[in-house]
PDB file of C-alpha atoms in Angstrom:
ATOM      1  CA  MET Q   8     146.976 -23.710 -38.438  1.00  0.00           C
ATOM      2  CA  LYS Q   9     149.764 -24.981 -40.717  1.00  0.00           C
ATOM      3  CA  LEU Q  10     147.504 -24.667 -43.761  1.00  0.00           C
ATOM      4  CA  ASN Q  11     146.716 -21.049 -42.915  1.00  0.00           C
ATOM      5  CA  LEU Q  12     150.367 -20.252 -42.266  1.00  0.00           C
ATOM      6  CA  SER Q  13     151.178 -21.830 -45.610  1.00  0.00           C
ATOM      7  CA  LEU Q  14     148.698 -19.417 -47.175  1.00  0.00           C
ATOM      8  CA  LEU Q  15     150.462 -16.553 -45.400  1.00  0.00           C
ATOM      9  CA  PHE Q  16     153.786 -17.579 -46.801  1.00  0.00           C
ATOM     10  CA  ALA Q  17     152.353 -18.073 -50.284  1.00  0.00           C
ATOM     11  CA  THR Q  18     150.977 -14.541 -50.030  1.00  0.00           C
ATOM     12  CA  LEU Q  19     154.376 -13.303 -48.886  1.00  0.00           C
ATOM     13  CA  ALA Q  20     156.011 -15.031 -51.826  1.00  0.00           C
ATOM     14  CA  THR Q  21     153.646 -13.360 -54.267  1.00  0.00           C
ATOM     15  CA  ALA Q  22     153.981  -9.986 -52.587  1.00  0.00           C
ATOM     16  CA  SER Q  23     157.762 -10.174 -52.494  1.00  0.00           C
ATOM     17  CA  THR Q  24     157.907 -10.697 -56.257  1.00  0.00           C
ATOM     18  CA  LEU Q  25     155.635  -7.703 -56.832  1.00  0.00           C
ATOM     19  CA  CYS Q  26     157.798  -5.345 -54.786  1.00  0.00           C
ATOM     20  CA  THR Q  27     159.625  -3.337 -57.395  1.00  0.00           C
ATOM     21  CA  ALA Q  28     160.109  -0.282 -55.213  1.00  0.00           C
ATOM     22  CA  GLN Q  29     161.572  -0.502 -51.715  1.00  0.00           C
ATOM     23  CA  GLN Q  30     158.866  -2.043 -49.536  1.00  0.00           C
ATOM     24  CA  GLN Q  31     158.901  -1.722 -45.762  1.00  0.00           C
ATOM     25  CA  GLY Q  32     159.971  -4.999 -44.187  1.00  0.00           C
ATOM     26  CA  VAL Q  33     161.299  -6.559 -47.390  1.00  0.00           C
ATOM     27  CA  SER Q  34     164.979  -6.519 -48.253  1.00  0.00           C
ATOM     28  CA  LYS Q  35     167.039  -8.575 -50.676  1.00  0.00           C
ATOM     29  CA  THR Q  36     167.654 -11.127 -47.932  1.00  0.00           C
ATOM     30  CA  GLU Q  37     164.765 -10.894 -45.461  1.00  0.00           C
ATOM     31  CA  ILE Q  38     161.014 -10.443 -44.941  1.00  0.00           C
ATOM     32  CA  LEU Q  39     159.885  -9.154 -41.540  1.00  0.00           C
ATOM     33  CA  VAL Q  40     156.656 -10.659 -40.202  1.00  0.00           C
ATOM     34  CA  GLY Q  41     155.164  -9.204 -37.034  1.00  0.00           C
ATOM     35  CA  THR Q  42     152.747 -10.795 -34.614  1.00  0.00           C
ATOM     36  CA  ILE Q  43     151.196  -9.639 -31.365  1.00  0.00           C
ATOM     37  CA  GLN Q  44     150.313 -12.401 -28.924  1.00  0.00           C
ATOM     38  CA  ASP Q  45     149.222 -12.696 -25.321  1.00  0.00           C
ATOM     39  CA  LEU Q  46     152.388 -14.009 -23.697  1.00  0.00           C
ATOM     40  CA  SER Q  47     151.689 -12.801 -20.147  1.00  0.00           C
ATOM     41  CA  GLY Q  48     147.920 -12.296 -19.788  1.00  0.00           C
ATOM     42  CA  PRO Q  49     144.801 -14.432 -19.335  1.00  0.00           C
ATOM     43  CA  ILE Q  50     145.253 -16.531 -22.489  1.00  0.00           C
ATOM     44  CA  ALA Q  51     149.055 -16.675 -22.435  1.00  0.00           C
ATOM     45  CA  ALA Q  52     149.089 -20.460 -22.891  1.00  0.00           C
ATOM     46  CA  PHE Q  53     147.275 -20.026 -26.212  1.00  0.00           C
ATOM     47  CA  GLY Q  54     149.403 -17.044 -27.234  1.00  0.00           C
ATOM     48  CA  LYS Q  55     152.641 -18.890 -26.508  1.00  0.00           C
ATOM     49  CA  SER Q  56     151.433 -21.889 -28.506  1.00  0.00           C
ATOM     50  CA  ALA Q  57     150.483 -19.637 -31.426  1.00  0.00           C
ATOM     51  CA  ARG Q  58     153.902 -17.957 -31.326  1.00  0.00           C
ATOM     52  CA  ASN Q  59     155.686 -21.307 -31.164  1.00  0.00           C
ATOM     53  CA  GLY Q  60     153.665 -22.694 -34.066  1.00  0.00           C
ATOM     54  CA  MET Q  61     154.355 -19.650 -36.192  1.00  0.00           C
ATOM     55  CA  GLN Q  62     158.066 -19.851 -35.388  1.00  0.00           C
ATOM     56  CA  LEU Q  63     158.170 -23.538 -36.324  1.00  0.00           C
ATOM     57  CA  ARG Q  64     156.631 -22.749 -39.718  1.00  0.00           C
ATOM     58  CA  VAL Q  65     159.009 -19.831 -40.273  1.00  0.00           C
ATOM     59  CA  ASP Q  66     161.924 -22.145 -39.471  1.00  0.00           C
ATOM     60  CA  GLU Q  67     160.612 -24.757 -41.944  1.00  0.00           C
ATOM     61  CA  ILE Q  68     160.296 -22.157 -44.706  1.00  0.00           C
ATOM     62  CA  ASN Q  69     163.774 -20.797 -43.993  1.00  0.00           C
ATOM     63  CA  GLU Q  70     165.300 -24.300 -43.993  1.00  0.00           C
ATOM     64  CA  GLN Q  71     163.826 -24.742 -47.490  1.00  0.00           C
ATOM     65  CA  GLY Q  72     165.544 -21.582 -48.714  1.00  0.00           C
ATOM     66  CA  GLY Q  73     163.009 -18.953 -47.682  1.00  0.00           C
ATOM     67  CA  ILE Q  74     160.770 -17.152 -50.149  1.00  0.00           C
ATOM     68  CA  HIS Q  75     162.562 -16.240 -53.373  1.00  0.00           C
ATOM     69  CA  GLY Q  76     165.810 -16.457 -51.417  1.00  0.00           C
ATOM     70  CA  ARG Q  77     164.556 -14.202 -48.633  1.00  0.00           C
ATOM     71  CA  LYS Q  78     164.555 -15.567 -45.089  1.00  0.00           C
ATOM     72  CA  LEU Q  79     161.548 -14.852 -42.912  1.00  0.00           C
ATOM     73  CA  LYS Q  80     162.053 -13.225 -39.548  1.00  0.00           C
ATOM     74  CA  LEU Q  81     159.195 -13.430 -37.038  1.00  0.00           C
ATOM     75  CA  LEU Q  82     159.057 -10.477 -34.651  1.00  0.00           C
ATOM     76  CA  VAL Q  83     156.828 -11.137 -31.635  1.00  0.00           C
ATOM     77  CA  GLU Q  84     155.387  -8.629 -29.188  1.00  0.00           C
ATOM     78  CA  ASP Q  85     153.341  -9.300 -26.032  1.00  0.00           C
ATOM     79  CA  SER Q  86     150.053  -7.470 -25.544  1.00  0.00           C
ATOM     80  CA  GLY Q  87     149.126  -9.236 -22.287  1.00  0.00           C
ATOM     81  CA  TYR Q  88     145.675  -9.336 -23.952  1.00  0.00           C
ATOM     82  CA  ASP Q  89     145.356  -5.588 -23.326  1.00  0.00           C
ATOM     83  CA  PRO Q  90     144.308  -3.271 -26.192  1.00  0.00           C
ATOM     84  CA  LYS Q  91     146.502  -0.420 -24.943  1.00  0.00           C
ATOM     85  CA  ARG Q  92     149.555  -2.671 -24.930  1.00  0.00           C
ATOM     86  CA  ALA Q  93     148.552  -3.966 -28.379  1.00  0.00           C
ATOM     87  CA  VAL Q  94     148.696  -0.411 -29.744  1.00  0.00           C
ATOM     88  CA  LEU Q  95     152.161   0.076 -28.263  1.00  0.00           C
ATOM     89  CA  ALA Q  96     153.258  -3.270 -29.690  1.00  0.00           C
ATOM     90  CA  ALA Q  97     151.861  -2.365 -33.123  1.00  0.00           C
ATOM     91  CA  GLN Q  98     153.613   1.010 -33.023  1.00  0.00           C
ATOM     92  CA  LYS Q  99     156.908  -0.725 -32.266  1.00  0.00           C
ATOM     93  CA  LEU Q 100     156.494  -3.394 -34.937  1.00  0.00           C
ATOM     94  CA  VAL Q 101     155.285  -0.989 -37.636  1.00  0.00           C
ATOM     95  CA  ASN Q 102     157.342   2.134 -36.960  1.00  0.00           C
ATOM     96  CA  GLN Q 103     160.503   0.867 -35.301  1.00  0.00           C
ATOM     97  CA  ASP Q 104     160.934  -2.709 -36.531  1.00  0.00           C
ATOM     98  CA  LYS Q 105     159.372  -1.843 -39.923  1.00  0.00           C
ATOM     99  CA  ILE Q 106     157.472  -5.098 -40.474  1.00  0.00           C
ATOM    100  CA  PHE Q 107     156.082  -6.025 -43.881  1.00  0.00           C
ATOM    101  CA  ILE Q 108     152.939  -7.736 -42.562  1.00  0.00           C
ATOM    102  CA  MET Q 109     151.115  -8.382 -39.286  1.00  0.00           C
ATOM    103  CA  ALA Q 110     150.116 -12.050 -39.020  1.00  0.00           C
ATOM    104  CA  GLY Q 111     148.045 -13.984 -36.514  1.00  0.00           C
ATOM    105  CA  HIS Q 112     147.490 -11.092 -34.090  1.00  0.00           C
ATOM    106  CA  ILE Q 113     145.303 -12.432 -31.287  1.00  0.00           C
ATOM    107  CA  GLY Q 114     142.171 -10.821 -29.833  1.00  0.00           C
ATOM    108  CA  THR Q 115     139.292  -8.702 -31.087  1.00  0.00           C
ATOM    109  CA  ALA Q 116     139.847  -5.604 -28.962  1.00  0.00           C
ATOM    110  CA  GLN Q 117     143.583  -5.846 -29.508  1.00  0.00           C
ATOM    111  CA  ASN Q 118     143.220  -6.022 -33.306  1.00  0.00           C
ATOM    112  CA  ASN Q 119     140.666  -3.215 -33.374  1.00  0.00           C
ATOM    113  CA  ALA Q 120     143.017  -1.019 -31.376  1.00  0.00           C
ATOM    114  CA  ALA Q 121     146.119  -1.848 -33.440  1.00  0.00           C
ATOM    115  CA  MET Q 122     144.713  -1.828 -36.979  1.00  0.00           C
ATOM    116  CA  PRO Q 123     144.727   1.987 -37.376  1.00  0.00           C
ATOM    117  CA  VAL Q 124     148.455   2.008 -36.577  1.00  0.00           C
ATOM    118  CA  GLN Q 125     149.038  -0.665 -39.220  1.00  0.00           C
ATOM    119  CA  PHE Q 126     146.749   0.759 -41.874  1.00  0.00           C
ATOM    120  CA  ASP Q 127     148.281   4.229 -41.538  1.00  0.00           C
ATOM    121  CA  LYS Q 128     151.498   2.655 -42.874  1.00  0.00           C
ATOM    122  CA  LYS Q 129     149.703   0.290 -45.281  1.00  0.00           C
ATOM    123  CA  ILE Q 130     150.569  -2.810 -43.271  1.00  0.00           C
ATOM    124  CA  VAL Q 131     148.224  -5.755 -43.895  1.00  0.00           C
ATOM    125  CA  ASN Q 132     146.450  -7.427 -40.967  1.00  0.00           C
ATOM    126  CA  PHE Q 133     146.675 -11.063 -42.071  1.00  0.00           C
ATOM    127  CA  MET Q 134     144.602 -13.812 -40.486  1.00  0.00           C
ATOM    128  CA  PRO Q 135     143.979 -12.274 -37.061  1.00  0.00           C
ATOM    129  CA  VAL Q 136     143.021 -14.809 -34.402  1.00  0.00           C
ATOM    130  CA  THR Q 137     139.479 -13.518 -33.883  1.00  0.00           C
ATOM    131  CA  ALA Q 138     136.203 -13.991 -35.702  1.00  0.00           C
ATOM    132  CA  ALA Q 139     134.817 -10.520 -35.073  1.00  0.00           C
ATOM    133  CA  ARG Q 140     133.039  -8.760 -37.927  1.00  0.00           C
ATOM    134  CA  GLU Q 141     135.524  -5.887 -37.708  1.00  0.00           C
ATOM    135  CA  MET Q 142     138.144  -8.156 -39.249  1.00  0.00           C
ATOM    136  CA  TYR Q 143     136.034  -7.904 -42.449  1.00  0.00           C
ATOM    137  CA  GLU Q 144     134.006  -4.725 -42.066  1.00  0.00           C
ATOM    138  CA  PRO Q 145     134.373  -2.198 -43.380  1.00  0.00           C
ATOM    139  CA  LEU Q 146     136.029  -3.822 -46.368  1.00  0.00           C
ATOM    140  CA  SER Q 147     139.678  -2.929 -46.735  1.00  0.00           C
ATOM    141  CA  LYS Q 148     142.537  -4.126 -48.887  1.00  0.00           C
ATOM    142  CA  PHE Q 149     144.523  -4.373 -45.640  1.00  0.00           C
ATOM    143  CA  LYS Q 150     142.210  -6.921 -43.950  1.00  0.00           C
ATOM    144  CA  TYR Q 151     142.566 -10.669 -44.571  1.00  0.00           C
ATOM    145  CA  ALA Q 152     140.510 -12.541 -41.973  1.00  0.00           C
ATOM    146  CA  LEU Q 153     141.076 -16.097 -40.793  1.00  0.00           C
ATOM    147  CA  PHE Q 154     137.597 -17.171 -39.687  1.00  0.00           C
ATOM    148  CA  ALA Q 155     133.977 -16.666 -40.602  1.00  0.00           C
ATOM    149  CA  THR Q 156     132.503 -14.106 -38.224  1.00  0.00           C
ATOM    150  CA  TYR Q 157     131.036 -15.162 -34.884  1.00  0.00           C
ATOM    151  CA  PHE Q 158     127.695 -13.886 -36.163  1.00  0.00           C
ATOM    152  CA  ASP Q 159     127.438 -16.004 -39.324  1.00  0.00           C
ATOM    153  CA  PRO Q 160     127.601 -19.510 -37.786  1.00  0.00           C
ATOM    154  CA  MET Q 161     125.149 -18.445 -35.080  1.00  0.00           C
ATOM    155  CA  ARG Q 162     122.733 -17.066 -37.649  1.00  0.00           C
ATOM    156  CA  ALA Q 163     122.981 -20.263 -39.661  1.00  0.00           C
ATOM    157  CA  SER Q 164     122.574 -22.672 -36.761  1.00  0.00           C
ATOM    158  CA  VAL Q 165     120.165 -21.105 -34.258  1.00  0.00           C
ATOM    159  CA  SER Q 166     116.996 -21.492 -36.316  1.00  0.00           C
ATOM    160  CA  ALA Q 167     117.818 -25.117 -37.176  1.00  0.00           C
ATOM    161  CA  LEU Q 168     118.684 -25.868 -33.567  1.00  0.00           C
ATOM    162  CA  ALA Q 169     115.487 -24.215 -32.295  1.00  0.00           C
ATOM    163  CA  LYS Q 170     113.414 -26.195 -34.794  1.00  0.00           C
ATOM    164  CA  GLU Q 171     115.153 -29.467 -33.949  1.00  0.00           C
ATOM    165  CA  LYS Q 172     114.813 -28.953 -30.184  1.00  0.00           C
ATOM    166  CA  LYS Q 173     111.347 -27.408 -30.538  1.00  0.00           C
ATOM    167  CA  VAL Q 174     112.186 -24.321 -28.485  1.00  0.00           C
ATOM    168  CA  SER Q 175     110.688 -20.877 -28.956  1.00  0.00           C
ATOM    169  CA  LYS Q 176     113.017 -18.832 -26.750  1.00  0.00           C
ATOM    170  CA  VAL Q 177     116.721 -18.564 -27.523  1.00  0.00           C
ATOM    171  CA  CYS Q 178     119.417 -16.566 -25.800  1.00  0.00           C
ATOM    172  CA  ALA Q 179     123.069 -15.862 -26.447  1.00  0.00           C
ATOM    173  CA  ILE Q 180     125.830 -15.365 -23.917  1.00  0.00           C
ATOM    174  CA  TYR Q 181     128.792 -13.263 -24.968  1.00  0.00           C
ATOM    175  CA  GLN Q 182     131.764 -11.372 -23.515  1.00  0.00           C
TER     176      GLN Q 182
END
């Protein structure tokens, strides 16, 4: 994930130089990055690891002088992997904490629930940790997905797998 976080910070660097007017979450000294993770729900081990990895990268960037002299500050909220809590977390990060960007938000339902809150304030959803089509569709200048959709690799591999295994019936199991 370091490569992807590096891309995030490169994007932040570019964006911070383009901010001529006052931009939410960007000051002369700081850039506020928000993330919503599952820290207390069914995939809390993954969410805590994601948070820790993001914080390590933020610390590395800050130790190297930040981005154009601005230090990054990672603001983390816990959704418990619950869409309703994700909306509340997004409202806090966007409206109260005034983040510049949402990065690495985990979960399909959680992202789908929170994106309207973000987009209403023109806050980018950057590299959400889900491969759902909704992270791309409909197209939006506020959506920057991390993965190819769940659908695309399945579409590409099922016919080859069926041909190789000489099966005529295929099924899919999904949540």
